[in-house]
Coordinates of C-alpha atoms and ligand atoms in Angstrom, one line a residue:
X931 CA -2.3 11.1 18.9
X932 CA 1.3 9.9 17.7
X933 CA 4.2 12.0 19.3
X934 CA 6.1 12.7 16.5
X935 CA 9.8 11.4 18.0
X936 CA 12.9 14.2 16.5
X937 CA 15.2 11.8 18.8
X938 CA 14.6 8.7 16.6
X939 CA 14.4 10.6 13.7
X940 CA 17.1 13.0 14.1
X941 CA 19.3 9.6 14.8
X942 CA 18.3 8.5 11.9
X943 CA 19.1 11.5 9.5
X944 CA 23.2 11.2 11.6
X945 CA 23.5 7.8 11.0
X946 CA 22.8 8.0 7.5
X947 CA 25.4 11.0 7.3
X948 CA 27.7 9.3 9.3
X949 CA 27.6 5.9 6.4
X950 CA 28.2 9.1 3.7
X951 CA 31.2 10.5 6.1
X952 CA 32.4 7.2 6.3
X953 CA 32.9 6.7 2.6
X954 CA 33.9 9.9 2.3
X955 CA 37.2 9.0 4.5
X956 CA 37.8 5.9 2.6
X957 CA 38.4 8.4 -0.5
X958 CA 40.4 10.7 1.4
X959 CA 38.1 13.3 2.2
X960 CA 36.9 14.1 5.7
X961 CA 34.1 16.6 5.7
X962 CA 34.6 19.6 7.6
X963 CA 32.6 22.5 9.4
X964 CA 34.0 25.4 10.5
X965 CA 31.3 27.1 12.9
X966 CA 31.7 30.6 13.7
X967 CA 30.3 32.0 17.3
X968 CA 30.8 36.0 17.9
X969 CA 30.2 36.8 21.5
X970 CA 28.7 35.1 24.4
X971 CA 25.2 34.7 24.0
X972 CA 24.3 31.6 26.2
X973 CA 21.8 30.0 23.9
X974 CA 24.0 30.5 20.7
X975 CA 27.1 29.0 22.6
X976 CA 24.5 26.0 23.8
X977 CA 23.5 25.8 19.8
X978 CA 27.4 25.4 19.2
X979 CA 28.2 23.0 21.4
X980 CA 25.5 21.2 20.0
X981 CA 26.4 21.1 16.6
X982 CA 30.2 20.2 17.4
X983 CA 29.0 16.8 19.8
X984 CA 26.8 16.0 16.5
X985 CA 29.9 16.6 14.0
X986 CA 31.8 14.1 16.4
X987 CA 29.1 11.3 16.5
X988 CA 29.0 11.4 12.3
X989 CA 32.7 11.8 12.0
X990 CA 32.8 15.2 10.5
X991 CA 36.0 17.3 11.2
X992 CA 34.5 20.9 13.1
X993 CA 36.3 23.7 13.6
X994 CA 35.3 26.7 15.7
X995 CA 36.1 30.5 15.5
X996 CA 34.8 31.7 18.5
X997 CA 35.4 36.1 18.4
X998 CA 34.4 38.4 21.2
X999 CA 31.3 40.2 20.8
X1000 CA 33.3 43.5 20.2
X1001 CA 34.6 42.1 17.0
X1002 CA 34.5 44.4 13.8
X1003 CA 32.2 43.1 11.0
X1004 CA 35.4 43.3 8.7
X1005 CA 37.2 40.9 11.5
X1006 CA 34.8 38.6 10.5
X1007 CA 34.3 38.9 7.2
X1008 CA 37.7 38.5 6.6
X1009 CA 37.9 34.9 8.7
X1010 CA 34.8 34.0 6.4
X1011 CA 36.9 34.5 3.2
X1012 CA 39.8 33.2 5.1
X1013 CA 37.5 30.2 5.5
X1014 CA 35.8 30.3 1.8
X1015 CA 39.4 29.4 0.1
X1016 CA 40.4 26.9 2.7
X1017 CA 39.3 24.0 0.4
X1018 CA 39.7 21.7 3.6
X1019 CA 36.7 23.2 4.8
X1020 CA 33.4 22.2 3.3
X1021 CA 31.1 23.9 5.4
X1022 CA 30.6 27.5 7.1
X1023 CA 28.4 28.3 9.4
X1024 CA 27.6 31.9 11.3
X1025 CA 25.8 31.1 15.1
X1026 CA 22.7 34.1 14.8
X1027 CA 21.9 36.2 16.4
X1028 CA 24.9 38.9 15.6
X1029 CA 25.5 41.4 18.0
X1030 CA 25.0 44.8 17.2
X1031 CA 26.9 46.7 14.5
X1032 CA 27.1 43.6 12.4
X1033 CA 25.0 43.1 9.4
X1034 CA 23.5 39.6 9.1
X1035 CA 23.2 40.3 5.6
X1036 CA 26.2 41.2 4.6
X1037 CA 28.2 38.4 6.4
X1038 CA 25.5 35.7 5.3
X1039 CA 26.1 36.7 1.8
X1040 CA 29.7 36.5 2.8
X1041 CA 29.6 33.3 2.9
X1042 CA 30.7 31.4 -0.7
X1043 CA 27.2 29.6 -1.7
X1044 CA 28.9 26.2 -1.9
X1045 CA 29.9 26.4 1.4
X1046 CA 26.5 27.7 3.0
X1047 CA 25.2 24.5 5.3
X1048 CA 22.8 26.6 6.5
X1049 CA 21.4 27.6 3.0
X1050 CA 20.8 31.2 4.0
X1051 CA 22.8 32.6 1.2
X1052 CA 20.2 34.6 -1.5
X1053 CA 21.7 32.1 -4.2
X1054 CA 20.9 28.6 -2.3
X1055 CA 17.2 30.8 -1.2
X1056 CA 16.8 31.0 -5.4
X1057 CA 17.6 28.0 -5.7
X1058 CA 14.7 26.7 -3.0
X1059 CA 12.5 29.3 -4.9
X1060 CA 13.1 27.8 -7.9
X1061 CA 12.4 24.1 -7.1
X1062 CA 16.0 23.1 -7.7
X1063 CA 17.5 23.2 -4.2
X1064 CA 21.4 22.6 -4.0
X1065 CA 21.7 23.0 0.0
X1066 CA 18.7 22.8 2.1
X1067 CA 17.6 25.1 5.1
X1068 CA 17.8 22.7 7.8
X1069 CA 15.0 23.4 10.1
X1070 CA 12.4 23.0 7.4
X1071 CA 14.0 20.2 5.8
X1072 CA 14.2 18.5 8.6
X1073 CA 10.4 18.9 9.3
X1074 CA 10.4 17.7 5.5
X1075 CA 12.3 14.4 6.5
X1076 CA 9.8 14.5 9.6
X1077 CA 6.9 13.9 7.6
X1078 CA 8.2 11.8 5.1
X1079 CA 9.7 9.4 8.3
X1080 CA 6.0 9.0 9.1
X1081 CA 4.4 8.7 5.8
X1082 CA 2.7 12.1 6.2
X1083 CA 2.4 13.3 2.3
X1084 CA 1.9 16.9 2.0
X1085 CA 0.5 16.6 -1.3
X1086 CA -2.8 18.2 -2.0
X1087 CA -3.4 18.6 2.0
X1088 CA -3.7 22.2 3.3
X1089 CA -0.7 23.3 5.0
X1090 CA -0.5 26.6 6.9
X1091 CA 2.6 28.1 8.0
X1092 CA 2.5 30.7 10.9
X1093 CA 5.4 33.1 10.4
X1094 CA 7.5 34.2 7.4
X1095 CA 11.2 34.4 8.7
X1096 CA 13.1 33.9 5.9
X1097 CA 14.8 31.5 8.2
X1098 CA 11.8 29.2 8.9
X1099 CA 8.5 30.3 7.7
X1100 CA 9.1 31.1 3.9
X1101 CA 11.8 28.2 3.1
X1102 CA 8.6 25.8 5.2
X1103 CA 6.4 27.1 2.8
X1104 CA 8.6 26.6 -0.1
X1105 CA 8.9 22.8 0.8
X1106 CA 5.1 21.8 1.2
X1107 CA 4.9 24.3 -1.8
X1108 CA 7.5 21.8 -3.6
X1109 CA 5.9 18.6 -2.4
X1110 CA 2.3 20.1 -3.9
X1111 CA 0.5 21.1 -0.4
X1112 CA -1.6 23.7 -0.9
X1113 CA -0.2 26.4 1.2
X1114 CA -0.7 29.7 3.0
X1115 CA 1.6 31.9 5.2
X1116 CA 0.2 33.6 8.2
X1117 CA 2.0 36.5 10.5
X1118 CA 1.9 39.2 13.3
X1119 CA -0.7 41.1 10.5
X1120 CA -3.0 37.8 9.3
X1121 CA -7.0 38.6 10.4
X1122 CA -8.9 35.3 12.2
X1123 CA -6.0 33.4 12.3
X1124 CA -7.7 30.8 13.8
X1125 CA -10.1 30.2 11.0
X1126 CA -7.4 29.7 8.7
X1127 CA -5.3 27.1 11.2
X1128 CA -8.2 25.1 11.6
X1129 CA -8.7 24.4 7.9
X1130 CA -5.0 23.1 8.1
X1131 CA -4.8 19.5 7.5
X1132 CA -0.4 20.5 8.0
X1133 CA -0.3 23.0 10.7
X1134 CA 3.5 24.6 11.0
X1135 CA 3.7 26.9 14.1
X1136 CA 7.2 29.4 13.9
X1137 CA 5.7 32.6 16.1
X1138 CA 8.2 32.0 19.1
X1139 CA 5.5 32.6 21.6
X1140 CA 4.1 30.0 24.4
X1141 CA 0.8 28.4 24.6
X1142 CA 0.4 30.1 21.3
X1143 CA -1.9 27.3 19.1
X1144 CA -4.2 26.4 21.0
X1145 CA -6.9 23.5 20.7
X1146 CA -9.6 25.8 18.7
X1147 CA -6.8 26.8 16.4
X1148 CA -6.3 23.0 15.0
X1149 CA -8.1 20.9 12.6
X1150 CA -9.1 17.6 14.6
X1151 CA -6.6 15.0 13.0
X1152 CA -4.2 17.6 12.2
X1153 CA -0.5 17.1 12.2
X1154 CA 0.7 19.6 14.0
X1155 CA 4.5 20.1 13.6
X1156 CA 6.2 23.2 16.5
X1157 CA 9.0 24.8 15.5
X1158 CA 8.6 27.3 18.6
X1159 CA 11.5 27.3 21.0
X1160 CA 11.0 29.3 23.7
X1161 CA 10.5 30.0 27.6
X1162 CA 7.4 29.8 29.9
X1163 CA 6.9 31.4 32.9
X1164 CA 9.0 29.2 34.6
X1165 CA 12.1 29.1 32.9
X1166 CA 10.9 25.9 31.2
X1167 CA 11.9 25.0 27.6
X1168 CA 8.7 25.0 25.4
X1169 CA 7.5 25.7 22.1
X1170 CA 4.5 27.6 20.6
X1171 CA 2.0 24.1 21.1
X1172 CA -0.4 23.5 24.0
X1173 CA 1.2 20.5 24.0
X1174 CA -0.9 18.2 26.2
X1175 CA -4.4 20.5 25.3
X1176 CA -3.5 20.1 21.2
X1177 CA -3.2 16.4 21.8
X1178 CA -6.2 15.5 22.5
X1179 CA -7.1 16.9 18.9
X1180 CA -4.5 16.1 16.8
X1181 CA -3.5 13.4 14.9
X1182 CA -0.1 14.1 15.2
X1183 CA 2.7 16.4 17.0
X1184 CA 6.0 17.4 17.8
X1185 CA 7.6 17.9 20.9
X1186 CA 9.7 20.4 22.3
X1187 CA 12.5 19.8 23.4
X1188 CA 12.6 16.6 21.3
X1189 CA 11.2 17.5 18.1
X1190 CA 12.1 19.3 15.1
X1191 CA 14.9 21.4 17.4
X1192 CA 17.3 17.8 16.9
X1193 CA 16.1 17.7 13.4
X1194 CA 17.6 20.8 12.2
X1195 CA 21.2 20.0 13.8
X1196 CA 21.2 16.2 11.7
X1197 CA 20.5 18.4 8.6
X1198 CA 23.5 20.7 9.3
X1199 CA 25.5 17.4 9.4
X1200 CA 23.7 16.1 6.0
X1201 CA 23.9 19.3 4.4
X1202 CA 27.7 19.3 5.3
X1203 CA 28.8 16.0 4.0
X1204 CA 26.7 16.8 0.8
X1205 CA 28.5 20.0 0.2
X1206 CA 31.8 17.9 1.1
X1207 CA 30.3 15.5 -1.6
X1208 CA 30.0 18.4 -4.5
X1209 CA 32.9 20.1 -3.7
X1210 CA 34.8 16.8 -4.6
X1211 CA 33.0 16.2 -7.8
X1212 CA 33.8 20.1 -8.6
X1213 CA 37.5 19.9 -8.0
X1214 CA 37.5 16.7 -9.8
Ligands
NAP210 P1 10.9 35.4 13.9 O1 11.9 35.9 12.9 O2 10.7 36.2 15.1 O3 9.5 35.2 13.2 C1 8.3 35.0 13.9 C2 7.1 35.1 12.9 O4 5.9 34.9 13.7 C3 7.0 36.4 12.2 O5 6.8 36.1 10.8 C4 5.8 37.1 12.8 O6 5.1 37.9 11.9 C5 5.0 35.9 13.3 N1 4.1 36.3 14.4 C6 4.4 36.9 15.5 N2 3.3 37.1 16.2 C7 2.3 36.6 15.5 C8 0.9 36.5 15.7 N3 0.3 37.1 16.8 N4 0.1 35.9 14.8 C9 0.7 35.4 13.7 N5 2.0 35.4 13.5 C10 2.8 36.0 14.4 O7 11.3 34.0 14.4 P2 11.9 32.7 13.7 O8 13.4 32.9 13.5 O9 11.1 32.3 12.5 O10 11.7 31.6 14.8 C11 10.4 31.3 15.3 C12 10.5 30.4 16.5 O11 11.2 29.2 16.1 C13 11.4 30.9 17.6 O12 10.9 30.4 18.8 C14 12.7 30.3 17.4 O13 13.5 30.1 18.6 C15 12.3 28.9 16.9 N6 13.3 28.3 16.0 C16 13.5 27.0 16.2 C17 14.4 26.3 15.4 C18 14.6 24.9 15.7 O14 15.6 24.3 15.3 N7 13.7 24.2 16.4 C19 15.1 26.9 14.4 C20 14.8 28.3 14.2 C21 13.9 29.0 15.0 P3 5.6 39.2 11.2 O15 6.5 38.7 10.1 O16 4.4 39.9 10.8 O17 6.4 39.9 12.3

């Protein structure tokens, strides 16, 4: 089995952003991300943090807007169009989960489309649907850039996703979808879910539950990619995968942490120094 590495290739994805940043600067622009965190949750402030060291190792400007968890939804919305017509500002970014009396929808449509690194906006989620993506969602296009860093070609293999978020699960599907995998979508309500994992030759797991796939659910030779990030009993980090069980049966597989969790922070930075990139060509 090879351990798919989301260190190496995350590094990868940064440096190639940070070249792009670096030209960027030499034409006057410095990319910029403005990250917006309301209230305290620990794993969303951990996220942050996360996404600022990255912005500094690629040379991109961030900004954050951190508001207290009691924060009005029109607080907020009126920092994101505060934000929007700030043309020094390239990319916007909402930390979920939202606390409670704040619509997710309405503040990620908010957001102006051009600006929307995280490509959750419904007019980037078209674009995805239409096979002419603009901004990419960056977990699943970093599990994209996982495959392609190993040569894994999705096309004509059977993929299955489990889950349909529209954060990971649908946009995953769209992408194997778009690279010609032959694809199918399980959730909570899919019957003999096992019989349909173990036909996958691409097996994506986004459930958020431990020791979820295990060995009978995967195809031997399988690449198994887990997008799970979660707790186990002991407080532990972990993702949906049997890690060490699922390894002796597949061909290849994440890890977590180390997989595609580092992945989706190096898009962020990508996604953010191409929106800095078309925002320059639209303002001409
Ligand atoms: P979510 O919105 O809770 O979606 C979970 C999906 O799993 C749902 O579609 C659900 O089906 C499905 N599911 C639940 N139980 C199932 C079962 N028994 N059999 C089959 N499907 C089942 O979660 P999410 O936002 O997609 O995130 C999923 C996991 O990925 C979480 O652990 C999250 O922390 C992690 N995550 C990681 C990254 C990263 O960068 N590594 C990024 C985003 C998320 P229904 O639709 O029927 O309810």
């Amino acid at each position: 089995m090879k351990r798919i590495d989301g260190k190496v290739i995350s590094d990868h994805i940064k440096a190639l952003a940070a070249a792009e940043t670096e030209q960027l600067r030499a034409q006057g622009v410095t990319p910029c991300l403005a990250v917006i965190i309301v209230g305290d949750d620990p794993a969303s402030r951990t996220y942050v943090n996360n996404k600022k060291k990255a912005c500094e190792l690629v040379g991109i400007r961030s900004l954050e807007f951190a508001l207290p968890g009691t924060a009005a939804q029109a607080e907020l919305l009126a920092l994101i169009e505060k934000l929007n017509a700030d043309s020094a500002v390239n990319g916007i970014l909402c930390q979920l989960p939202l606390p409670k009396g704040i619509d997710e929808k309405t503040v990620l449509t908010a957001i102006d489309p051009r600006k929307d690194v995280d490509a959750f906006h419904p007019v980037n989620v078209g674009h995805i649907m239409i096979g002419d993506p603009v901004l990419l969602p960056c977990t699943p296009a970093g599990i994209m850039e996982m495959l392609a860093y190993e040569g894994i070609d999705p096309s004509g293999k059977n993929c299955v996703v489990i889950g349909r978020s529209n954060i990971v699960g649908k946009p995953m599907a769209m992408l194997l979808m778009a690279a010609d995998g032959t694809v199918t979508v399980c959730h909570s309500k899919t019957r003999d879910l096992a019989s349909i994992t173990s036909q996958a030759d691409i097996l994506v797991s986004s459930v958020g539950k431990p020791h979820f796939v295990t060995p009978d659910m995967v195809k031997p030779g399988a690449v198994v990619i887990d997008v799970g990030m979660n707790r186990d009993e002991n407080g532990k980090l972990c993702g949906d995968v049997e890690y060490d069980a699922v390894a002796q049966k597949a061909a290849y597989l994440t890890p977590v942490p180390g997989g595609v969790g580092l992945m989706t922070v190096a898009m962020l930075m990508k996604n953010t120094v191409t929106a800095a990139k078309m925002q320059m060509t639209q303002q001409g």
